[in-house]
Amino acid sequence: MELRQLEVFRVVAEELHFGRAAERLHLAQPHLSRIVRALETDLGAPLFDRTTRRVELTPAGRALLASAEAMLRIEARARADVAAAQRGEIGTVRLSFAGPSSQAMVGRLACAVREEYAGIALAVRPGRYGPGVLADLLDRSTDLAIARFEHEPAEVDCRPVARERGVLMVPAAHPAAALAEVSLTALRREPFLALPDDSGSAVRSMFTTACRTAGFVPEIVQTAPDTWTCVALVAAGVGLHFTTDAAARQMPLDGVRVVPLAADIAIPPVLGYLVWRRGDRDPALERVLRLSGKVLPTVT
């Protein structure tokens, strides 16, 4: 059974006239009749009662008609979907990001994609940091990411979309909570909370580098898998946590204070990059990237 046979069968069933069906399909009538006979032979049943005066569906023909129409609708939908995907009108773009520091940007991009391209699904994947993001892009398990790097990654295409500064999150009862700013050098004996060393977090790396510049190695008394957990531990009085101002703006601050860092120890801004696989020609991704230029403009 072939789709072309079903299409011919459907038109004959609608016209109940082989001549009119042949005209409608732009076929010679003998050729159309051969197609119908081949379908009947394949199914082992006559589909039409033919006389010189009329054509009628047999019980087998009536049974086939609904299924034939459904199969032809599926074919038409499949063709339309393939064409739409090729134009980038439908598809899925997988977006990885770290956590709260990227939430606002993810939200703006997701909202814009939904408004501009209703057929494109943005599948978000949190908890992915710099090196992990690069691995995900290269093994094609993600398509797009927002991640922070100490240096612009060379193996992917990217552009900077965020410039953030480091801040300290401290318990509300901590002496530093009342200060306008705090120097890292005053914190050498304080306990700290951080993401795991193997997380690949550029923010953690910049923090430990700044502490070494200030003349000490930070005492990390507890690691946690994400910033939300770190901040919950800060609120419980376990220690202090270094993060970015963008992340702090997304966090609940009950029992926590955000304190800027003094400029005596130079801490470079944290750059967030939009990164994607070099040479990826996925039409849906190309549309999202073009839209991202408006929603997440490049920063300098």
PDB file of C-alpha atoms in Angstrom:
ATOM      1  CA  MET A   1       0.000   0.000   0.000  1.00  0.00           C
ATOM      2  CA  GLU A   2       1.444   3.341  -1.063  1.00  0.00           C
ATOM      3  CA  LEU A   3       0.391   6.855  -0.179  1.00  0.00           C
ATOM      4  CA  ARG A   4      -0.108   7.684  -3.853  1.00  0.00           C
ATOM      5  CA  GLN A   5      -2.553   4.784  -4.130  1.00  0.00           C
ATOM      6  CA  LEU A   6      -4.450   6.039  -1.095  1.00  0.00           C
ATOM      7  CA  GLU A   7      -4.620   9.545  -2.550  1.00  0.00           C
ATOM      8  CA  VAL A   8      -6.090   8.191  -5.784  1.00  0.00           C
ATOM      9  CA  PHE A   9      -8.526   6.018  -3.848  1.00  0.00           C
ATOM     10  CA  ARG A  10      -9.679   9.001  -1.771  1.00  0.00           C
ATOM     11  CA  VAL A  11     -10.352  11.187  -4.806  1.00  0.00           C
ATOM     12  CA  VAL A  12     -12.305   8.420  -6.555  1.00  0.00           C
ATOM     13  CA  ALA A  13     -14.276   7.884  -3.336  1.00  0.00           C
ATOM     14  CA  GLU A  14     -15.080  11.611  -3.223  1.00  0.00           C
ATOM     15  CA  GLU A  15     -16.041  11.883  -6.895  1.00  0.00           C
ATOM     16  CA  LEU A  16     -17.570   8.405  -7.318  1.00  0.00           C
ATOM     17  CA  HIS A  17     -16.589   8.806 -10.943  1.00  0.00           C
ATOM     18  CA  PHE A  18     -13.342   7.559 -12.464  1.00  0.00           C
ATOM     19  CA  GLY A  19     -13.317  10.144 -15.257  1.00  0.00           C
ATOM     20  CA  ARG A  20     -13.764  13.147 -12.962  1.00  0.00           C
ATOM     21  CA  ALA A  21     -11.206  11.731 -10.511  1.00  0.00           C
ATOM     22  CA  ALA A  22      -8.690  11.316 -13.350  1.00  0.00           C
ATOM     23  CA  GLU A  23      -9.233  14.928 -14.466  1.00  0.00           C
ATOM     24  CA  ARG A  24      -8.821  16.197 -10.915  1.00  0.00           C
ATOM     25  CA  LEU A  25      -5.568  14.286 -10.457  1.00  0.00           C
ATOM     26  CA  HIS A  26      -4.295  15.096 -13.959  1.00  0.00           C
ATOM     27  CA  LEU A  27      -4.004  11.405 -14.796  1.00  0.00           C
ATOM     28  CA  ALA A  28      -5.089   9.356 -17.759  1.00  0.00           C
ATOM     29  CA  GLN A  29      -8.154   7.353 -16.764  1.00  0.00           C
ATOM     30  CA  PRO A  30      -6.627   3.944 -17.673  1.00  0.00           C
ATOM     31  CA  HIS A  31      -3.634   4.735 -15.470  1.00  0.00           C
ATOM     32  CA  LEU A  32      -5.907   5.744 -12.585  1.00  0.00           C
ATOM     33  CA  SER A  33      -7.875   2.511 -12.984  1.00  0.00           C
ATOM     34  CA  ARG A  34      -4.649   0.479 -12.831  1.00  0.00           C
ATOM     35  CA  ILE A  35      -3.654   2.219  -9.586  1.00  0.00           C
ATOM     36  CA  VAL A  36      -7.017   1.359  -8.012  1.00  0.00           C
ATOM     37  CA  ARG A  37      -6.827  -2.262  -9.193  1.00  0.00           C
ATOM     38  CA  ALA A  38      -3.295  -2.594  -7.773  1.00  0.00           C
ATOM     39  CA  LEU A  39      -4.521  -1.321  -4.390  1.00  0.00           C
ATOM     40  CA  GLU A  40      -7.450  -3.764  -4.446  1.00  0.00           C
ATOM     41  CA  THR A  41      -5.084  -6.610  -5.281  1.00  0.00           C
ATOM     42  CA  ASP A  42      -2.758  -5.622  -2.432  1.00  0.00           C
ATOM     43  CA  LEU A  43      -5.634  -5.473   0.059  1.00  0.00           C
ATOM     44  CA  GLY A  44      -7.374  -8.572  -1.300  1.00  0.00           C
ATOM     45  CA  ALA A  45     -10.764  -6.905  -1.550  1.00  0.00           C
ATOM     46  CA  PRO A  46     -12.728  -4.832  -4.091  1.00  0.00           C
ATOM     47  CA  LEU A  47     -13.044  -1.200  -3.026  1.00  0.00           C
ATOM     48  CA  PHE A  48     -15.615  -0.020  -5.581  1.00  0.00           C
ATOM     49  CA  ASP A  49     -18.698  -1.487  -7.233  1.00  0.00           C
ATOM     50  CA  ARG A  50     -18.466  -0.330 -10.856  1.00  0.00           C
ATOM     51  CA  THR A  51     -21.273  -0.370 -13.357  1.00  0.00           C
ATOM     52  CA  THR A  52     -21.764   1.570 -16.551  1.00  0.00           C
ATOM     53  CA  ARG A  53     -24.126   3.866 -14.686  1.00  0.00           C
ATOM     54  CA  ARG A  54     -22.487   4.408 -11.296  1.00  0.00           C
ATOM     55  CA  VAL A  55     -19.536   3.854  -8.956  1.00  0.00           C
ATOM     56  CA  GLU A  56     -20.107   3.038  -5.278  1.00  0.00           C
ATOM     57  CA  LEU A  57     -17.876   2.158  -2.361  1.00  0.00           C
ATOM     58  CA  THR A  58     -17.986  -1.421  -1.201  1.00  0.00           C
ATOM     59  CA  PRO A  59     -18.016  -2.217   2.539  1.00  0.00           C
ATOM     60  CA  ALA A  60     -14.236  -2.719   2.280  1.00  0.00           C
ATOM     61  CA  GLY A  61     -13.900   0.674   0.568  1.00  0.00           C
ATOM     62  CA  ARG A  62     -15.931   2.388   3.262  1.00  0.00           C
ATOM     63  CA  ALA A  63     -13.750   0.751   5.905  1.00  0.00           C
ATOM     64  CA  LEU A  64     -10.592   1.967   4.186  1.00  0.00           C
ATOM     65  CA  LEU A  65     -11.695   5.552   3.605  1.00  0.00           C
ATOM     66  CA  ALA A  66     -11.288   6.893   7.161  1.00  0.00           C
ATOM     67  CA  SER A  67      -7.877   5.257   7.575  1.00  0.00           C
ATOM     68  CA  ALA A  68      -6.744   6.505   4.170  1.00  0.00           C
ATOM     69  CA  GLU A  69      -7.749  10.056   5.034  1.00  0.00           C
ATOM     70  CA  ALA A  70      -5.927   9.844   8.374  1.00  0.00           C
ATOM     71  CA  MET A  71      -2.751   8.530   6.740  1.00  0.00           C
ATOM     72  CA  LEU A  72      -2.827  11.275   4.118  1.00  0.00           C
ATOM     73  CA  ARG A  73      -3.299  13.907   6.818  1.00  0.00           C
ATOM     74  CA  ILE A  74      -0.257  12.501   8.644  1.00  0.00           C
ATOM     75  CA  GLU A  75       1.764  12.679   5.431  1.00  0.00           C
ATOM     76  CA  ALA A  76       0.716  16.278   4.816  1.00  0.00           C
ATOM     77  CA  ARG A  77       1.560  17.214   8.406  1.00  0.00           C
ATOM     78  CA  ALA A  78       4.951  15.507   8.160  1.00  0.00           C
ATOM     79  CA  ARG A  79       5.801  17.381   4.970  1.00  0.00           C
ATOM     80  CA  ALA A  80       4.695  20.675   6.512  1.00  0.00           C
ATOM     81  CA  ASP A  81       6.708  20.031   9.681  1.00  0.00           C
ATOM     82  CA  VAL A  82       9.856  19.201   7.721  1.00  0.00           C
ATOM     83  CA  ALA A  83       9.500  22.341   5.633  1.00  0.00           C
ATOM     84  CA  ALA A  84       8.858  24.481   8.731  1.00  0.00           C
ATOM     85  CA  ALA A  85      11.876  22.981  10.502  1.00  0.00           C
ATOM     86  CA  GLN A  86      14.049  23.691   7.491  1.00  0.00           C
ATOM     87  CA  ARG A  87      12.915  27.331   7.609  1.00  0.00           C
ATOM     88  CA  GLY A  88      13.588  27.475  11.360  1.00  0.00           C
ATOM     89  CA  GLU A  89       9.928  28.027  12.211  1.00  0.00           C
ATOM     90  CA  ILE A  90       9.773  25.000  14.510  1.00  0.00           C
ATOM     91  CA  GLY A  91      12.371  23.094  16.494  1.00  0.00           C
ATOM     92  CA  THR A  92      13.992  22.796  19.904  1.00  0.00           C
ATOM     93  CA  VAL A  93      16.987  24.806  21.099  1.00  0.00           C
ATOM     94  CA  ARG A  94      18.617  23.437  24.265  1.00  0.00           C
ATOM     95  CA  LEU A  95      19.913  26.241  26.519  1.00  0.00           C
ATOM     96  CA  SER A  96      22.322  25.533  29.384  1.00  0.00           C
ATOM     97  CA  PHE A  97      23.165  28.015  32.144  1.00  0.00           C
ATOM     98  CA  ALA A  98      24.706  28.061  35.584  1.00  0.00           C
ATOM     99  CA  GLY A  99      22.105  29.347  38.025  1.00  0.00           C
ATOM    100  CA  PRO A 100      20.693  32.567  39.473  1.00  0.00           C
ATOM    101  CA  SER A 101      23.287  34.809  37.800  1.00  0.00           C
ATOM    102  CA  SER A 102      21.757  33.872  34.431  1.00  0.00           C
ATOM    103  CA  GLN A 103      18.095  33.646  35.378  1.00  0.00           C
ATOM    104  CA  ALA A 104      17.099  37.125  34.264  1.00  0.00           C
ATOM    105  CA  MET A 105      18.805  36.697  30.885  1.00  0.00           C
ATOM    106  CA  VAL A 106      17.268  33.254  30.381  1.00  0.00           C
ATOM    107  CA  GLY A 107      13.850  34.695  31.193  1.00  0.00           C
ATOM    108  CA  ARG A 108      14.199  37.576  28.722  1.00  0.00           C
ATOM    109  CA  LEU A 109      15.363  35.282  25.950  1.00  0.00           C
ATOM    110  CA  ALA A 110      12.656  32.686  26.618  1.00  0.00           C
ATOM    111  CA  CYS A 111       9.947  35.361  26.609  1.00  0.00           C
ATOM    112  CA  ALA A 112      11.203  36.841  23.331  1.00  0.00           C
ATOM    113  CA  VAL A 113      11.425  33.415  21.658  1.00  0.00           C
ATOM    114  CA  ARG A 114       7.874  32.595  22.729  1.00  0.00           C
ATOM    115  CA  GLU A 115       6.577  35.898  21.351  1.00  0.00           C
ATOM    116  CA  GLU A 116       8.509  35.836  18.064  1.00  0.00           C
ATOM    117  CA  TYR A 117       8.755  32.124  17.284  1.00  0.00           C
ATOM    118  CA  ALA A 118       5.898  30.183  18.872  1.00  0.00           C
ATOM    119  CA  GLY A 119       7.030  26.991  17.137  1.00  0.00           C
ATOM    120  CA  ILE A 120      10.503  26.999  18.726  1.00  0.00           C
ATOM    121  CA  ALA A 121      10.829  25.402  22.152  1.00  0.00           C
ATOM    122  CA  LEU A 122      13.621  26.659  24.397  1.00  0.00           C
ATOM    123  CA  ALA A 123      14.610  23.689  26.598  1.00  0.00           C
ATOM    124  CA  VAL A 124      16.522  25.050  29.597  1.00  0.00           C
ATOM    125  CA  ARG A 125      19.143  23.133  31.553  1.00  0.00           C
ATOM    126  CA  PRO A 126      20.464  24.810  34.747  1.00  0.00           C
ATOM    127  CA  GLY A 127      23.496  23.894  36.815  1.00  0.00           C
ATOM    128  CA  ARG A 128      26.060  23.874  34.009  1.00  0.00           C
ATOM    129  CA  TYR A 129      29.318  25.797  34.411  1.00  0.00           C
ATOM    130  CA  GLY A 130      32.122  26.834  32.049  1.00  0.00           C
ATOM    131  CA  PRO A 131      34.059  23.644  31.198  1.00  0.00           C
ATOM    132  CA  GLY A 132      30.918  21.519  31.414  1.00  0.00           C
ATOM    133  CA  VAL A 133      29.144  23.862  29.006  1.00  0.00           C
ATOM    134  CA  LEU A 134      31.978  23.585  26.491  1.00  0.00           C
ATOM    135  CA  ALA A 135      31.891  19.786  26.714  1.00  0.00           C
ATOM    136  CA  ASP A 136      28.113  19.798  26.256  1.00  0.00           C
ATOM    137  CA  LEU A 137      28.385  21.983  23.166  1.00  0.00           C
ATOM    138  CA  LEU A 138      31.128  19.914  21.591  1.00  0.00           C
ATOM    139  CA  ASP A 139      29.357  16.589  22.188  1.00  0.00           C
ATOM    140  CA  ARG A 140      26.104  18.134  20.911  1.00  0.00           C
ATOM    141  CA  SER A 141      24.125  17.595  24.124  1.00  0.00           C
ATOM    142  CA  THR A 142      23.286  21.303  24.228  1.00  0.00           C
ATOM    143  CA  ASP A 143      22.957  23.997  21.574  1.00  0.00           C
ATOM    144  CA  LEU A 144      23.348  27.310  23.367  1.00  0.00           C
ATOM    145  CA  ALA A 145      24.598  28.405  26.774  1.00  0.00           C
ATOM    146  CA  ILE A 146      25.098  31.371  29.055  1.00  0.00           C
ATOM    147  CA  ALA A 147      28.282  30.843  31.027  1.00  0.00           C
ATOM    148  CA  ARG A 148      31.037  32.762  32.768  1.00  0.00           C
ATOM    149  CA  PHE A 149      34.682  32.375  31.814  1.00  0.00           C
ATOM    150  CA  GLU A 150      37.844  34.041  33.040  1.00  0.00           C
ATOM    151  CA  HIS A 151      38.979  34.232  29.411  1.00  0.00           C
ATOM    152  CA  GLU A 152      36.965  34.132  26.206  1.00  0.00           C
ATOM    153  CA  PRO A 153      36.707  30.473  25.118  1.00  0.00           C
ATOM    154  CA  ALA A 154      38.460  29.797  21.822  1.00  0.00           C
ATOM    155  CA  GLU A 155      36.815  26.544  20.744  1.00  0.00           C
ATOM    156  CA  VAL A 156      33.276  27.887  20.330  1.00  0.00           C
ATOM    157  CA  ASP A 157      31.567  30.977  18.969  1.00  0.00           C
ATOM    158  CA  CYS A 158      30.594  33.443  21.658  1.00  0.00           C
ATOM    159  CA  ARG A 159      29.954  37.038  22.612  1.00  0.00           C
ATOM    160  CA  PRO A 160      29.861  38.740  26.036  1.00  0.00           C
ATOM    161  CA  VAL A 161      26.341  39.580  27.191  1.00  0.00           C
ATOM    162  CA  ALA A 162      26.875  40.436  30.876  1.00  0.00           C
ATOM    163  CA  ARG A 163      29.444  42.328  32.942  1.00  0.00           C
ATOM    164  CA  GLU A 164      29.067  41.603  36.641  1.00  0.00           C
ATOM    165  CA  ARG A 165      30.988  42.474  39.781  1.00  0.00           C
ATOM    166  CA  GLY A 166      31.820  40.293  42.725  1.00  0.00           C
ATOM    167  CA  VAL A 167      29.961  40.794  45.996  1.00  0.00           C
ATOM    168  CA  LEU A 168      29.997  39.097  49.378  1.00  0.00           C
ATOM    169  CA  MET A 169      26.913  37.525  50.941  1.00  0.00           C
ATOM    170  CA  VAL A 170      27.106  37.480  54.740  1.00  0.00           C
ATOM    171  CA  PRO A 171      24.742  36.513  57.578  1.00  0.00           C
ATOM    172  CA  ALA A 172      22.593  39.439  58.693  1.00  0.00           C
ATOM    173  CA  ALA A 173      24.162  39.281  62.169  1.00  0.00           C
ATOM    174  CA  HIS A 174      27.750  39.325  60.875  1.00  0.00           C
ATOM    175  CA  PRO A 175      29.756  42.506  61.653  1.00  0.00           C
ATOM    176  CA  ALA A 176      30.413  43.056  57.945  1.00  0.00           C
ATOM    177  CA  ALA A 177      26.658  43.239  57.262  1.00  0.00           C
ATOM    178  CA  ALA A 178      26.547  46.843  58.462  1.00  0.00           C
ATOM    179  CA  LEU A 179      29.492  48.010  56.330  1.00  0.00           C
ATOM    180  CA  ALA A 180      29.251  49.951  53.085  1.00  0.00           C
ATOM    181  CA  GLU A 181      32.019  47.737  51.706  1.00  0.00           C
ATOM    182  CA  VAL A 182      34.483  45.170  52.997  1.00  0.00           C
ATOM    183  CA  SER A 183      38.063  44.361  52.086  1.00  0.00           C
ATOM    184  CA  LEU A 184      39.070  40.788  51.376  1.00  0.00           C
ATOM    185  CA  THR A 185      42.138  41.311  53.524  1.00  0.00           C
ATOM    186  CA  ALA A 186      39.865  41.652  56.567  1.00  0.00           C
ATOM    187  CA  LEU A 187      38.315  38.259  55.894  1.00  0.00           C
ATOM    188  CA  ARG A 188      41.343  35.989  56.056  1.00  0.00           C
ATOM    189  CA  ARG A 189      40.069  34.167  59.149  1.00  0.00           C
ATOM    190  CA  GLU A 190      36.456  33.886  58.038  1.00  0.00           C
ATOM    191  CA  PRO A 191      34.813  30.598  56.965  1.00  0.00           C
ATOM    192  CA  PHE A 192      33.583  30.526  53.374  1.00  0.00           C
ATOM    193  CA  LEU A 193      31.031  28.551  51.378  1.00  0.00           C
ATOM    194  CA  ALA A 194      31.641  27.772  47.718  1.00  0.00           C
ATOM    195  CA  LEU A 195      30.731  25.602  44.793  1.00  0.00           C
ATOM    196  CA  PRO A 196      32.834  22.436  44.504  1.00  0.00           C
ATOM    197  CA  ASP A 197      36.330  22.876  43.142  1.00  0.00           C
ATOM    198  CA  ASP A 198      35.553  20.539  40.235  1.00  0.00           C
ATOM    199  CA  SER A 199      32.423  22.461  39.214  1.00  0.00           C
ATOM    200  CA  GLY A 200      34.430  24.586  36.807  1.00  0.00           C
ATOM    201  CA  SER A 201      32.898  27.782  38.197  1.00  0.00           C
ATOM    202  CA  ALA A 202      34.781  30.848  36.944  1.00  0.00           C
ATOM    203  CA  VAL A 203      33.356  32.851  39.863  1.00  0.00           C
ATOM    204  CA  ARG A 204      34.899  30.473  42.417  1.00  0.00           C
ATOM    205  CA  SER A 205      38.203  30.562  40.558  1.00  0.00           C
ATOM    206  CA  MET A 206      38.268  34.379  40.526  1.00  0.00           C
ATOM    207  CA  PHE A 207      37.441  34.468  44.243  1.00  0.00           C
ATOM    208  CA  THR A 208      40.283  32.134  45.242  1.00  0.00           C
ATOM    209  CA  THR A 209      42.687  34.061  42.992  1.00  0.00           C
ATOM    210  CA  ALA A 210      41.675  37.348  44.655  1.00  0.00           C
ATOM    211  CA  CYS A 211      42.165  35.820  48.115  1.00  0.00           C
ATOM    212  CA  ARG A 212      45.674  34.713  47.179  1.00  0.00           C
ATOM    213  CA  THR A 213      46.365  38.242  45.949  1.00  0.00           C
ATOM    214  CA  ALA A 214      45.207  39.458  49.371  1.00  0.00           C
ATOM    215  CA  GLY A 215      47.751  37.115  50.954  1.00  0.00           C
ATOM    216  CA  PHE A 216      45.692  34.169  52.159  1.00  0.00           C
ATOM    217  CA  VAL A 217      44.039  30.962  51.081  1.00  0.00           C
ATOM    218  CA  PRO A 218      40.317  31.041  51.914  1.00  0.00           C
ATOM    219  CA  GLU A 219      39.051  28.483  54.412  1.00  0.00           C
ATOM    220  CA  ILE A 220      36.183  26.800  52.553  1.00  0.00           C
ATOM    221  CA  VAL A 221      34.302  25.001  55.281  1.00  0.00           C
ATOM    222  CA  GLN A 222      31.445  23.746  53.141  1.00  0.00           C
ATOM    223  CA  THR A 223      30.785  23.223  49.439  1.00  0.00           C
ATOM    224  CA  ALA A 224      27.314  23.153  47.902  1.00  0.00           C
ATOM    225  CA  PRO A 225      26.087  22.240  44.414  1.00  0.00           C
ATOM    226  CA  ASP A 226      24.536  25.626  43.637  1.00  0.00           C
ATOM    227  CA  THR A 227      24.301  29.232  44.753  1.00  0.00           C
ATOM    228  CA  TRP A 228      20.836  28.789  46.261  1.00  0.00           C
ATOM    229  CA  THR A 229      22.195  26.223  48.727  1.00  0.00           C
ATOM    230  CA  CYS A 230      25.230  28.377  49.490  1.00  0.00           C
ATOM    231  CA  VAL A 231      22.983  31.319  50.341  1.00  0.00           C
ATOM    232  CA  ALA A 232      20.764  29.149  52.548  1.00  0.00           C
ATOM    233  CA  LEU A 233      23.884  28.118  54.456  1.00  0.00           C
ATOM    234  CA  VAL A 234      24.933  31.787  54.730  1.00  0.00           C
ATOM    235  CA  ALA A 235      21.529  32.600  56.245  1.00  0.00           C
ATOM    236  CA  ALA A 236      22.097  29.775  58.755  1.00  0.00           C
ATOM    237  CA  GLY A 237      25.391  31.355  59.808  1.00  0.00           C
ATOM    238  CA  VAL A 238      27.679  28.638  58.412  1.00  0.00           C
ATOM    239  CA  GLY A 239      29.932  31.071  56.543  1.00  0.00           C
ATOM    240  CA  LEU A 240      30.291  33.755  53.876  1.00  0.00           C
ATOM    241  CA  HIS A 241      29.796  33.358  50.143  1.00  0.00           C
ATOM    242  CA  PHE A 242      31.364  35.188  47.183  1.00  0.00           C
ATOM    243  CA  THR A 243      29.132  35.538  44.139  1.00  0.00           C
ATOM    244  CA  THR A 244      28.139  38.139  41.546  1.00  0.00           C
ATOM    245  CA  ASP A 245      25.756  41.051  41.893  1.00  0.00           C
ATOM    246  CA  ALA A 246      23.570  39.510  39.159  1.00  0.00           C
ATOM    247  CA  ALA A 247      23.204  36.293  41.170  1.00  0.00           C
ATOM    248  CA  ALA A 248      22.549  38.183  44.404  1.00  0.00           C
ATOM    249  CA  ARG A 249      19.664  40.083  42.804  1.00  0.00           C
ATOM    250  CA  GLN A 250      17.869  36.790  42.157  1.00  0.00           C
ATOM    251  CA  MET A 251      18.299  35.321  45.641  1.00  0.00           C
ATOM    252  CA  PRO A 252      16.022  35.440  48.695  1.00  0.00           C
ATOM    253  CA  LEU A 253      17.771  37.642  51.231  1.00  0.00           C
ATOM    254  CA  ASP A 254      16.058  36.678  54.482  1.00  0.00           C
ATOM    255  CA  GLY A 255      18.851  36.573  57.054  1.00  0.00           C
ATOM    256  CA  VAL A 256      21.462  37.582  54.463  1.00  0.00           C
ATOM    257  CA  ARG A 257      23.132  40.859  53.496  1.00  0.00           C
ATOM    258  CA  VAL A 258      24.941  41.678  50.265  1.00  0.00           C
ATOM    259  CA  VAL A 259      28.141  43.664  50.857  1.00  0.00           C
ATOM    260  CA  PRO A 260      30.246  45.197  48.056  1.00  0.00           C
ATOM    261  CA  LEU A 261      33.982  44.477  48.069  1.00  0.00           C
ATOM    262  CA  ALA A 262      36.502  47.270  48.543  1.00  0.00           C
ATOM    263  CA  ALA A 263      38.747  48.180  45.646  1.00  0.00           C
ATOM    264  CA  ASP A 264      42.024  47.596  47.517  1.00  0.00           C
ATOM    265  CA  ILE A 265      42.210  44.106  45.992  1.00  0.00           C
ATOM    266  CA  ALA A 266      41.616  44.264  42.261  1.00  0.00           C
ATOM    267  CA  ILE A 267      38.918  41.798  41.221  1.00  0.00           C
ATOM    268  CA  PRO A 268      38.170  41.988  37.497  1.00  0.00           C
ATOM    269  CA  PRO A 269      34.555  42.065  36.354  1.00  0.00           C
ATOM    270  CA  VAL A 270      32.961  38.705  35.708  1.00  0.00           C
ATOM    271  CA  LEU A 271      31.955  38.372  32.047  1.00  0.00           C
ATOM    272  CA  GLY A 272      29.003  36.238  31.085  1.00  0.00           C
ATOM    273  CA  TYR A 273      29.094  34.876  27.530  1.00  0.00           C
ATOM    274  CA  LEU A 274      26.461  33.570  25.180  1.00  0.00           C
ATOM    275  CA  VAL A 275      28.184  30.567  23.591  1.00  0.00           C
ATOM    276  CA  TRP A 276      27.235  28.189  20.797  1.00  0.00           C
ATOM    277  CA  ARG A 277      28.828  25.507  18.661  1.00  0.00           C
ATOM    278  CA  ARG A 278      30.976  26.878  15.854  1.00  0.00           C
ATOM    279  CA  GLY A 279      29.512  26.215  12.417  1.00  0.00           C
ATOM    280  CA  ASP A 280      26.136  25.004  13.706  1.00  0.00           C
ATOM    281  CA  ARG A 281      23.613  25.713  10.925  1.00  0.00           C
ATOM    282  CA  ASP A 282      20.474  24.564  12.734  1.00  0.00           C
ATOM    283  CA  PRO A 283      17.751  26.927  11.395  1.00  0.00           C
ATOM    284  CA  ALA A 284      15.948  27.242  14.748  1.00  0.00           C
ATOM    285  CA  LEU A 285      19.216  28.045  16.530  1.00  0.00           C
ATOM    286  CA  GLU A 286      20.046  30.659  13.898  1.00  0.00           C
ATOM    287  CA  ARG A 287      16.722  32.388  14.548  1.00  0.00           C
ATOM    288  CA  VAL A 288      17.270  32.340  18.321  1.00  0.00           C
ATOM    289  CA  LEU A 289      20.780  33.734  17.882  1.00  0.00           C
ATOM    290  CA  ARG A 290      19.499  36.591  15.720  1.00  0.00           C
ATOM    291  CA  LEU A 291      16.822  37.367  18.294  1.00  0.00           C
ATOM    292  CA  SER A 292      19.369  37.215  21.124  1.00  0.00           C
ATOM    293  CA  GLY A 293      21.184  40.161  19.572  1.00  0.00           C
ATOM    294  CA  LYS A 294      18.181  42.336  20.455  1.00  0.00           C
ATOM    295  CA  VAL A 295      17.331  40.774  23.816  1.00  0.00           C
ATOM    296  CA  LEU A 296      20.875  40.223  25.112  1.00  0.00           C
ATOM    297  CA  PRO A 297      23.048  42.875  23.459  1.00  0.00           C
ATOM    298  CA  THR A 298      26.813  42.525  23.457  1.00  0.00           C
ATOM    299  CA  VAL A 299      28.565  44.294  26.337  1.00  0.00           C
ATOM    300  CA  THR A 300      32.010  45.882  26.211  1.00  0.00           C
TER     301      THR A 300
END
